[in-house]
Tab-separated table of C-alpha atoms in Angstrom:
chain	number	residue	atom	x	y	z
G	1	UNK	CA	56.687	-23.015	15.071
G	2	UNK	CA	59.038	-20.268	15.782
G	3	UNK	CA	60.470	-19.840	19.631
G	4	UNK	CA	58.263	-16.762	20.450
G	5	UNK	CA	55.761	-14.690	18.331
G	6	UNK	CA	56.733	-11.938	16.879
G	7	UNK	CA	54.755	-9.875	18.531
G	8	UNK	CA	55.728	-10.568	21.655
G	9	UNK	CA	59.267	-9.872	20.318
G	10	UNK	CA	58.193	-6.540	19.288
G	11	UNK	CA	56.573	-5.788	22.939
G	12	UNK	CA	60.225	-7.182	24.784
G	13	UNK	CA	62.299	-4.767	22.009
G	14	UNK	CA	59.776	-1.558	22.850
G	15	UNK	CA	59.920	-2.053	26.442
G	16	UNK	CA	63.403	-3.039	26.436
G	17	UNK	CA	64.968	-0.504	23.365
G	18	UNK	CA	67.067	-3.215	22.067
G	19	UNK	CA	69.730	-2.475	19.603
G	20	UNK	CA	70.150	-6.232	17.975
G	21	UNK	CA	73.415	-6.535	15.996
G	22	UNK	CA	73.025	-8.720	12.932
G	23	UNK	CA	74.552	-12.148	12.231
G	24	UNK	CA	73.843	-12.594	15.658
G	25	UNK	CA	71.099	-14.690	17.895
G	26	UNK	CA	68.604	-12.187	19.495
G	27	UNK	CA	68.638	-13.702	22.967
G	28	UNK	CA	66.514	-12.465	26.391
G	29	UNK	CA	67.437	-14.912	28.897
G	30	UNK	CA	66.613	-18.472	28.384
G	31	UNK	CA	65.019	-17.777	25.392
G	32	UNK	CA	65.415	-16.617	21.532
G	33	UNK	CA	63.618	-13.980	19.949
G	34	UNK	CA	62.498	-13.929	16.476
G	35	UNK	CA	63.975	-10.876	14.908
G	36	UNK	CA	63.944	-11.586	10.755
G	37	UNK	CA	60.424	-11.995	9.383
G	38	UNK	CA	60.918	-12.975	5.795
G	39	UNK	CA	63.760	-12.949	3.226
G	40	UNK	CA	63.324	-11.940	-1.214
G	41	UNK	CA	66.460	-11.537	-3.783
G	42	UNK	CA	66.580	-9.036	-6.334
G	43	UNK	CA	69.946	-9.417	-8.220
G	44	UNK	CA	73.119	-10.229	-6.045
G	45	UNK	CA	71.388	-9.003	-2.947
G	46	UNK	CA	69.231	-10.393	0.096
G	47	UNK	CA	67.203	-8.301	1.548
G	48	UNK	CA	65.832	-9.267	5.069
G	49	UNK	CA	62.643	-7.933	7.187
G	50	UNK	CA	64.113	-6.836	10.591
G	51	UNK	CA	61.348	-7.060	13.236
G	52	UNK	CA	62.903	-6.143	16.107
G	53	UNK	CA	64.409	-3.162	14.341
G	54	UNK	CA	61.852	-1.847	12.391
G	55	UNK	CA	63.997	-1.895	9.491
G	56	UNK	CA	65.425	-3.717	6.181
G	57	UNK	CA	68.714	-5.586	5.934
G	58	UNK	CA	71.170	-6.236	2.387
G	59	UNK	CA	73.444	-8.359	2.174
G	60	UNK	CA	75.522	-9.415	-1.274
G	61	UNK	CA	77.175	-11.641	-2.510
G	62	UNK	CA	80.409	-11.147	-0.355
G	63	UNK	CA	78.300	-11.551	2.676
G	64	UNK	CA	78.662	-7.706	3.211
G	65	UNK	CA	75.633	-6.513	5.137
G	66	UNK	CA	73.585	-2.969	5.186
G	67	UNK	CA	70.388	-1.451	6.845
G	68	UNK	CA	68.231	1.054	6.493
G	69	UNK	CA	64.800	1.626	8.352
G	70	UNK	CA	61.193	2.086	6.428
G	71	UNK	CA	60.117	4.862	8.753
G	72	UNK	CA	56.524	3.686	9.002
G	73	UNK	CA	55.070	2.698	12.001
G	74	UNK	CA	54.126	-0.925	10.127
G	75	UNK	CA	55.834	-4.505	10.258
G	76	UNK	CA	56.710	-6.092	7.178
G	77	UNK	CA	55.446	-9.449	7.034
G	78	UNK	CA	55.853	-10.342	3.803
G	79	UNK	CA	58.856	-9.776	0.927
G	80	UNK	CA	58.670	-10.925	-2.402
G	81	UNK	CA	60.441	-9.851	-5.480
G	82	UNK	CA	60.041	-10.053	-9.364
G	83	UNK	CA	61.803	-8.703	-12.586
G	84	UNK	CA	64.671	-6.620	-9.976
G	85	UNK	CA	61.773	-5.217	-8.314
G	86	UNK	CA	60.708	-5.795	-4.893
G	87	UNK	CA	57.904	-5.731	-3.004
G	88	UNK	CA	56.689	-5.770	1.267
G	89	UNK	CA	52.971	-6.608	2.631
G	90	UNK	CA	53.088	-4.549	5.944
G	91	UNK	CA	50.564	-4.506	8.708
G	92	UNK	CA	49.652	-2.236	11.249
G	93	UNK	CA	49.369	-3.398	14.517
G	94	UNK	CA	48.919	-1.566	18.180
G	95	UNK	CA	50.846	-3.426	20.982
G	96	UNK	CA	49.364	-3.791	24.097
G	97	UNK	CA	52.392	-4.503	26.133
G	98	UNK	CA	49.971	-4.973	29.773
G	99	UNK	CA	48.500	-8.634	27.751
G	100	UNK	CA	51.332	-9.501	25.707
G	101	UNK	CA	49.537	-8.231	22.696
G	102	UNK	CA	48.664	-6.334	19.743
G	103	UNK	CA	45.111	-5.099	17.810
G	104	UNK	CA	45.292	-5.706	13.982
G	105	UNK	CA	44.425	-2.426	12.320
G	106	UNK	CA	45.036	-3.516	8.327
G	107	UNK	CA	47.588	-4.409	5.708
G	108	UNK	CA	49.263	-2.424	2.959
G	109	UNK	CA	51.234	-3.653	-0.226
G	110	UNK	CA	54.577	-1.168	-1.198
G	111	UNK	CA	56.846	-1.250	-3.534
G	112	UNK	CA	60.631	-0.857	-1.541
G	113	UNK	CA	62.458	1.641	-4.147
G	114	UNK	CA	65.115	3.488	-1.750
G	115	UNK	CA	65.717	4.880	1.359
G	116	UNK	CA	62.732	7.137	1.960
G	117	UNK	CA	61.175	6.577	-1.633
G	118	UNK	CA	59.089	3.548	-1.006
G	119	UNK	CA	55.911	3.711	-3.050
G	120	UNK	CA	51.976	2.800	-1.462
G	121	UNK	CA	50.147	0.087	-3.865
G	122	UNK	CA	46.980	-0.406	-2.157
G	123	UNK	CA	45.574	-0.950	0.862
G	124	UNK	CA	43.245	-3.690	2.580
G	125	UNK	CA	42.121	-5.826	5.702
G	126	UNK	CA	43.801	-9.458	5.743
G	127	UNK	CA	40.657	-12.334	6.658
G	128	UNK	CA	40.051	-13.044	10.015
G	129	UNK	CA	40.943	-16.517	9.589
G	130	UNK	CA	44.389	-16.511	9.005
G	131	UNK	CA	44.330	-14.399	12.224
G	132	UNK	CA	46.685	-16.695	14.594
G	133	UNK	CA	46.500	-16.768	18.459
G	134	UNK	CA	50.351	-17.231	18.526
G	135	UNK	CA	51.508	-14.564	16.221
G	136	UNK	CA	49.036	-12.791	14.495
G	137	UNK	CA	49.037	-13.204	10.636
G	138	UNK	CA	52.520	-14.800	10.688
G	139	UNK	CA	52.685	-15.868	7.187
G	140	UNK	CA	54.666	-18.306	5.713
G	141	UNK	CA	56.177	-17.776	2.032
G	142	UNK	CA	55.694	-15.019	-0.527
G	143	UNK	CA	56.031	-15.053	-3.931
G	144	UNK	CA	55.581	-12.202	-6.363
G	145	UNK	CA	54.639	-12.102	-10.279
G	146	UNK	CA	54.986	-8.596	-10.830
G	147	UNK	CA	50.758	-8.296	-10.519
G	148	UNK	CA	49.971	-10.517	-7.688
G	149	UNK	CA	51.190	-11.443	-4.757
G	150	UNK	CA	51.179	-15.233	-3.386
G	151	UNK	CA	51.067	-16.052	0.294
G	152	UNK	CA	51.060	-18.698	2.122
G	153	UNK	CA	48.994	-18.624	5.766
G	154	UNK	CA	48.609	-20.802	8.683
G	155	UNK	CA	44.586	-21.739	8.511
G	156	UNK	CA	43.079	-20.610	11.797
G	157	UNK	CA	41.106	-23.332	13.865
G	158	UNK	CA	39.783	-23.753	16.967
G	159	UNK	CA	40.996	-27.086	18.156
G	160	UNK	CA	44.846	-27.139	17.916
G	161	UNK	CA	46.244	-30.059	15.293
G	162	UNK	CA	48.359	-32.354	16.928
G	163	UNK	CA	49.614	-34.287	13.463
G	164	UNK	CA	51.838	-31.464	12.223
G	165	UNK	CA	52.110	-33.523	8.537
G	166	UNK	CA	48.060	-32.379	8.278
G	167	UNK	CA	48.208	-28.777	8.393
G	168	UNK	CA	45.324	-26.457	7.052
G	169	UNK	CA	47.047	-23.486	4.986
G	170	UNK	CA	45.601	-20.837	3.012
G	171	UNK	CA	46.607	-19.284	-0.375
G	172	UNK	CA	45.969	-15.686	-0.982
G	173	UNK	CA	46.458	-14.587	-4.312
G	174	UNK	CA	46.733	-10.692	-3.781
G	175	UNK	CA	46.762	-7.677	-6.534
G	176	UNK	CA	48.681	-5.699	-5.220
G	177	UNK	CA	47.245	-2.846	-7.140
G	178	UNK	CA	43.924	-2.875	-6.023
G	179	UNK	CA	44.559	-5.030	-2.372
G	180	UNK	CA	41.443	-6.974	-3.680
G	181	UNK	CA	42.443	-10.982	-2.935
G	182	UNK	CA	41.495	-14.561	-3.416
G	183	UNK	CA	41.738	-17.384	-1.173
G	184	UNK	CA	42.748	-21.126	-1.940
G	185	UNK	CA	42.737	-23.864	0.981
G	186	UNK	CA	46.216	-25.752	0.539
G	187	UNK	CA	45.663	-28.804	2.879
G	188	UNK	CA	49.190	-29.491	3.886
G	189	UNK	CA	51.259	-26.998	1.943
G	190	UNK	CA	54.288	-25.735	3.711
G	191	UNK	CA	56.532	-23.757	1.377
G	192	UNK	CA	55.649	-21.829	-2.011
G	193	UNK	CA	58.763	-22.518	-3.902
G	194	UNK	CA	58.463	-21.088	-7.771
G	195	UNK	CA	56.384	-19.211	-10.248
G	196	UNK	CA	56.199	-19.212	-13.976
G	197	UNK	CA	53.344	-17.700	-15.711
G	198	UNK	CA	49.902	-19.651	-14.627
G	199	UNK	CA	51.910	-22.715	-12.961
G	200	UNK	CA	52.875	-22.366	-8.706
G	201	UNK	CA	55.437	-25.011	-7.374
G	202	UNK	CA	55.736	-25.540	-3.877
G	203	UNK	CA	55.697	-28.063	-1.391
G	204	UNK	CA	53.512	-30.707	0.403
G	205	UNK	CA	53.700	-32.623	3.392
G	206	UNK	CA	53.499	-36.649	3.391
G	207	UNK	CA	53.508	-39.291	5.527
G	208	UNK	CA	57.222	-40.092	5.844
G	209	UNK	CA	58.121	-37.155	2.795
G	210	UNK	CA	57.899	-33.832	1.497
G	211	UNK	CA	56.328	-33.947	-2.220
G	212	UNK	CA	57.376	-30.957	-4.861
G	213	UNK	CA	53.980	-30.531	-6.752
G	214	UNK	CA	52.886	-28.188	-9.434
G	215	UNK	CA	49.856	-26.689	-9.428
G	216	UNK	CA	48.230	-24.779	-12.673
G	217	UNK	CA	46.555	-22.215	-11.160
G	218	UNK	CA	44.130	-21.744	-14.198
G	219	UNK	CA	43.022	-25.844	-14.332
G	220	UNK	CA	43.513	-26.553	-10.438
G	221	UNK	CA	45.381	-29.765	-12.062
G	222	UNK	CA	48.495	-30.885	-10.111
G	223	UNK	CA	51.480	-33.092	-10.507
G	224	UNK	CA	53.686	-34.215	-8.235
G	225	UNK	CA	57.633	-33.806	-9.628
G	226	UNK	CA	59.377	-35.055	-6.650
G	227	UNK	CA	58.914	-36.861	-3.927
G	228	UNK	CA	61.699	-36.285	-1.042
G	229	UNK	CA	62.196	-38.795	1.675
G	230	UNK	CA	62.031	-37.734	5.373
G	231	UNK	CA	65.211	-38.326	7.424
G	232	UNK	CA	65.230	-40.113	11.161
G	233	UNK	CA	61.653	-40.845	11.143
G	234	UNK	CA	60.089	-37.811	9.934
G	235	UNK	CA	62.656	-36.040	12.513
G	236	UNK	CA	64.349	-34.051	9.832
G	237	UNK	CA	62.069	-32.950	6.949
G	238	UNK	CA	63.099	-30.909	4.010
G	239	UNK	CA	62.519	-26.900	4.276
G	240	UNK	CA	63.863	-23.722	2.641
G	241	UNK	CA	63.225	-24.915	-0.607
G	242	UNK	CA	64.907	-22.325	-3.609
G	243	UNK	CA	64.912	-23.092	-7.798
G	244	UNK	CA	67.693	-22.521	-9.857
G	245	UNK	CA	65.713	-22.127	-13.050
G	246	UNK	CA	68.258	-22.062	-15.253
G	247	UNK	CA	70.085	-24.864	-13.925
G	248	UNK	CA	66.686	-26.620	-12.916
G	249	UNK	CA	68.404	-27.474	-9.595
G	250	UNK	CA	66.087	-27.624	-6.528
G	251	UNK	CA	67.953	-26.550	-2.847
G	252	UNK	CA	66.947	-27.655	0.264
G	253	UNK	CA	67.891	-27.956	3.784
G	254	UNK	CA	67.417	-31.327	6.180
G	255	UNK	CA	68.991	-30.753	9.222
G	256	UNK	CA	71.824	-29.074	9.625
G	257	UNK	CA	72.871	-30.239	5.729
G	258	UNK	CA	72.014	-28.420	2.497
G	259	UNK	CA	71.595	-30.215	-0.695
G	260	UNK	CA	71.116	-29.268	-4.434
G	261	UNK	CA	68.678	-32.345	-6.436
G	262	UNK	CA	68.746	-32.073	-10.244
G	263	UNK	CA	65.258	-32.129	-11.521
G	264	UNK	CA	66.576	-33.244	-14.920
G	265	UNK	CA	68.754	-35.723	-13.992
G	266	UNK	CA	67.592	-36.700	-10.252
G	267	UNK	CA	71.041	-36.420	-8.890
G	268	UNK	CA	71.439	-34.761	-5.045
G	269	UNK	CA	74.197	-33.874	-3.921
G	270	UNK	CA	75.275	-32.113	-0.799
G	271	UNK	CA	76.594	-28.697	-1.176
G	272	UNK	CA	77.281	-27.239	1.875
G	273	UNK	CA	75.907	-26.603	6.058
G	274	UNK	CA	74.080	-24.092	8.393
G	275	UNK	CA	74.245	-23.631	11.873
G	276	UNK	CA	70.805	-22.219	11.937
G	277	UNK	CA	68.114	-24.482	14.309
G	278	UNK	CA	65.289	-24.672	12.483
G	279	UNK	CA	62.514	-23.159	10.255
G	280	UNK	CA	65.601	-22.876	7.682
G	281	UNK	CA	64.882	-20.346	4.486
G	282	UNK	CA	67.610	-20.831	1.685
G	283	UNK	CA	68.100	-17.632	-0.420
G	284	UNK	CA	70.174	-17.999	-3.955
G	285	UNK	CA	71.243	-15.112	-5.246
G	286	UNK	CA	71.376	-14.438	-9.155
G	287	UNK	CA	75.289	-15.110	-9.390
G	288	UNK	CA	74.663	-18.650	-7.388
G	289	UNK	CA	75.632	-17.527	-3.838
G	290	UNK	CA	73.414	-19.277	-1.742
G	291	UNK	CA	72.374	-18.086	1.851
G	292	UNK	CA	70.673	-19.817	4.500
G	293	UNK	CA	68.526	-17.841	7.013
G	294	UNK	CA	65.728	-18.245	9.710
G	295	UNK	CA	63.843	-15.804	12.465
G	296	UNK	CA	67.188	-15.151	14.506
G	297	UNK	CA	70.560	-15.572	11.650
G	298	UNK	CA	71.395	-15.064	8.173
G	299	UNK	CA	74.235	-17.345	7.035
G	300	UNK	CA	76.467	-17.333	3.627
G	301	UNK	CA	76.527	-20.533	2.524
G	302	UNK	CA	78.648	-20.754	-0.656
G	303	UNK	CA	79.922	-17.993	-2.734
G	304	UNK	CA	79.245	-18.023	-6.653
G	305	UNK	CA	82.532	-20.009	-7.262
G	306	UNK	CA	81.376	-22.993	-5.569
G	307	UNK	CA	80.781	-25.985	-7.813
G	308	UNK	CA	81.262	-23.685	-11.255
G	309	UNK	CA	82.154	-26.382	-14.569
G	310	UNK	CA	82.346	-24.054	-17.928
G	311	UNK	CA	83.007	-25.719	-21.187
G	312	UNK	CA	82.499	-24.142	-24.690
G	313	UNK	CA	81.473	-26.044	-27.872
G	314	UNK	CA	82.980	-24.763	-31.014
G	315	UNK	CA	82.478	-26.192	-34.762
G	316	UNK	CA	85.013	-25.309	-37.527
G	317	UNK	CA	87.119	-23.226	-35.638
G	318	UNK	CA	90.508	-24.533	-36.375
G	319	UNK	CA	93.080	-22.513	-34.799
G	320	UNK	CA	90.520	-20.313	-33.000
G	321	UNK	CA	90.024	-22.929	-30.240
G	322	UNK	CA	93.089	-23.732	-30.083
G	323	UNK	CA	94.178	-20.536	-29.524
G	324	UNK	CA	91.391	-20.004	-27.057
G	325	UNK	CA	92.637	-22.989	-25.162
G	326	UNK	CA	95.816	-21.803	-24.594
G	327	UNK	CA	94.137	-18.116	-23.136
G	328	UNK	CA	91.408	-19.954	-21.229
G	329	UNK	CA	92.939	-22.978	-19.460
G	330	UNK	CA	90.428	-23.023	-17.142
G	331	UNK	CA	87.940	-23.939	-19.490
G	332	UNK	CA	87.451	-27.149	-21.060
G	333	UNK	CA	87.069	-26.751	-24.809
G	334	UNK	CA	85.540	-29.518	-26.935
């Protein structure tokens, strides 16, 4: 649960005309306002939604940082990214600042090309169910396939659910051509992780762990690939989850402490730490710099020369690799 909706963070910034500098808690008193809504790669840069500031931070791999602003009068609620393209799901919403408020008025899918040069997919009207009373549609994850969109939302009830472990979610599988959608209930999902073609890993919560499960999305048929132990009593659960495909390395976040668990060989090892409280998003970018973020900070974790082993194998080469050797100490030649 984040510290404040964001709605009411939008209200406080209107009345208030903030300016919020980034790398920086948003703070209004005794409390912390939620200013970054959701987080997507595409290349060597992080791109962040800005709530509070209507507008779109980069940051690469140096930790360098950049903004520009949409110019709509929407909220992005939603980034996801595919193929070094990337995508928002925006809504419209009219604050009423006298109740602490806002009216839902619809959704609409974009492709984010450039300053100024953002292109309108579709259009359409989110459920009324995944309408929450504490932030309304405050979605979860997003991932992207190029076609579809995946999201992950909060299940509306009407009695609240005191065993956080057992929490309704819904899937939406959007096209974001059309804005036409499907809905999946995903009992205890908390994080979509990875896509490949018809199969969706992400994460579900257990008594006392986190399970990695994949899901074929034609079948229904699951499997669980990992099961993650909770730390301190189910005080510290893993969250931010991010695949290295390539390197079919899994990162996550417990606490304070980041760590990187082979899938192939079941090894974890810590990598790194965040100073971020909470609801913790890890971002990887394509060169390996990893990034940890959440509603009020965005944090460079390692750069791309953290943890980096090359070797080379060559057969018959004679005085090639030897000469190689000698050019390339750095690299271990077999």
């Amino acid at each position: 649960m984040r510290p404040i909706s964001r709605i009411l963070a939008l209200v406080l910034a209107a009345l208030l005309a903030l300016s919020i500098p980034c790398l920086a808690e948003t703070s209004f008193g005794s409390f912390t306002a939620d200013q970054y809504t959701s987080f997507a790669v595409v290349g060597n840069m992080l791109y962040a939604a800005d709530t509070l500031n209507d507008s779109l931070w980069r940051y690469d791999n140096a930790g360098g940082s950049s903004s520009y602003e949409t110019g709509r009068d929407t909220e992005i609620i939603a980034l996801a990214s595919c193929d070094g393209r990337l995508y928002s799901l925006e809504s419209r919403m009219i604050p009423k600042p006298e109740q602490m408020s806002a009216d839902y008025v619809g959704s609409f899918v974009y492709e984010l090309v450039s300053d100024g040069e953002d292109v309108l997919l579709s259009e359409l009207q989110l459920p009324e169910s995944l309408d929450s009373s504490d932030a309304p549609y405050r979605l979860e994850t997003a991932l992207c396939d190029g076609e579809r969109m995946y999201l992950l939302f909060p299940t509306n009830e009407s009695t609240q659910t005191v065993d956080f472990s057992a929490s309704p979610m819904t899937l939406v599988i959007l096209e974001m051509a059309s804005g036409e959608y499907d809905t999946v209930a995903f009992e205890n999902a908390s994080q979509l992780i990875a896509l490949n073609g018809n199969l969706l890993m992400y994460s579900r919560n257990a008594e006392g762990e986190t399970g990695i499960v994949i899901r074929d999305m034609t079948s229904e048929e699951e499997h669980t690939l990992l099961a993650i132990a909770e730390e301190e009593d189910g005080a510290y659960r893993p969250e931010g989850f991010t695949l290295d495909f390539d390197g079919q390395v899994l990162y996550y976040a417990i606490g304070s402490d980041i760590f990187a668990h082979s899938i192939a060989g079941g090894s974890v090892e810590k990598v790194g730490s965040t100073s971020a409280e909470g609801g913790v998003t890890l971002a990887r970018l394509d060169d390996g710099t990893l990034f940890a973020c959440n509603s009020t900070s965005v944090e460079r974790i390692t750069g791309s020369d953290v943890a980096s082993s090359q070797s080379l194998t060559v057969s018959n080469g004679g005085d090639l690799v030897n000469a190689f050797a000698v050019q390339h100490p750095e690299i271990a030649v077999q």
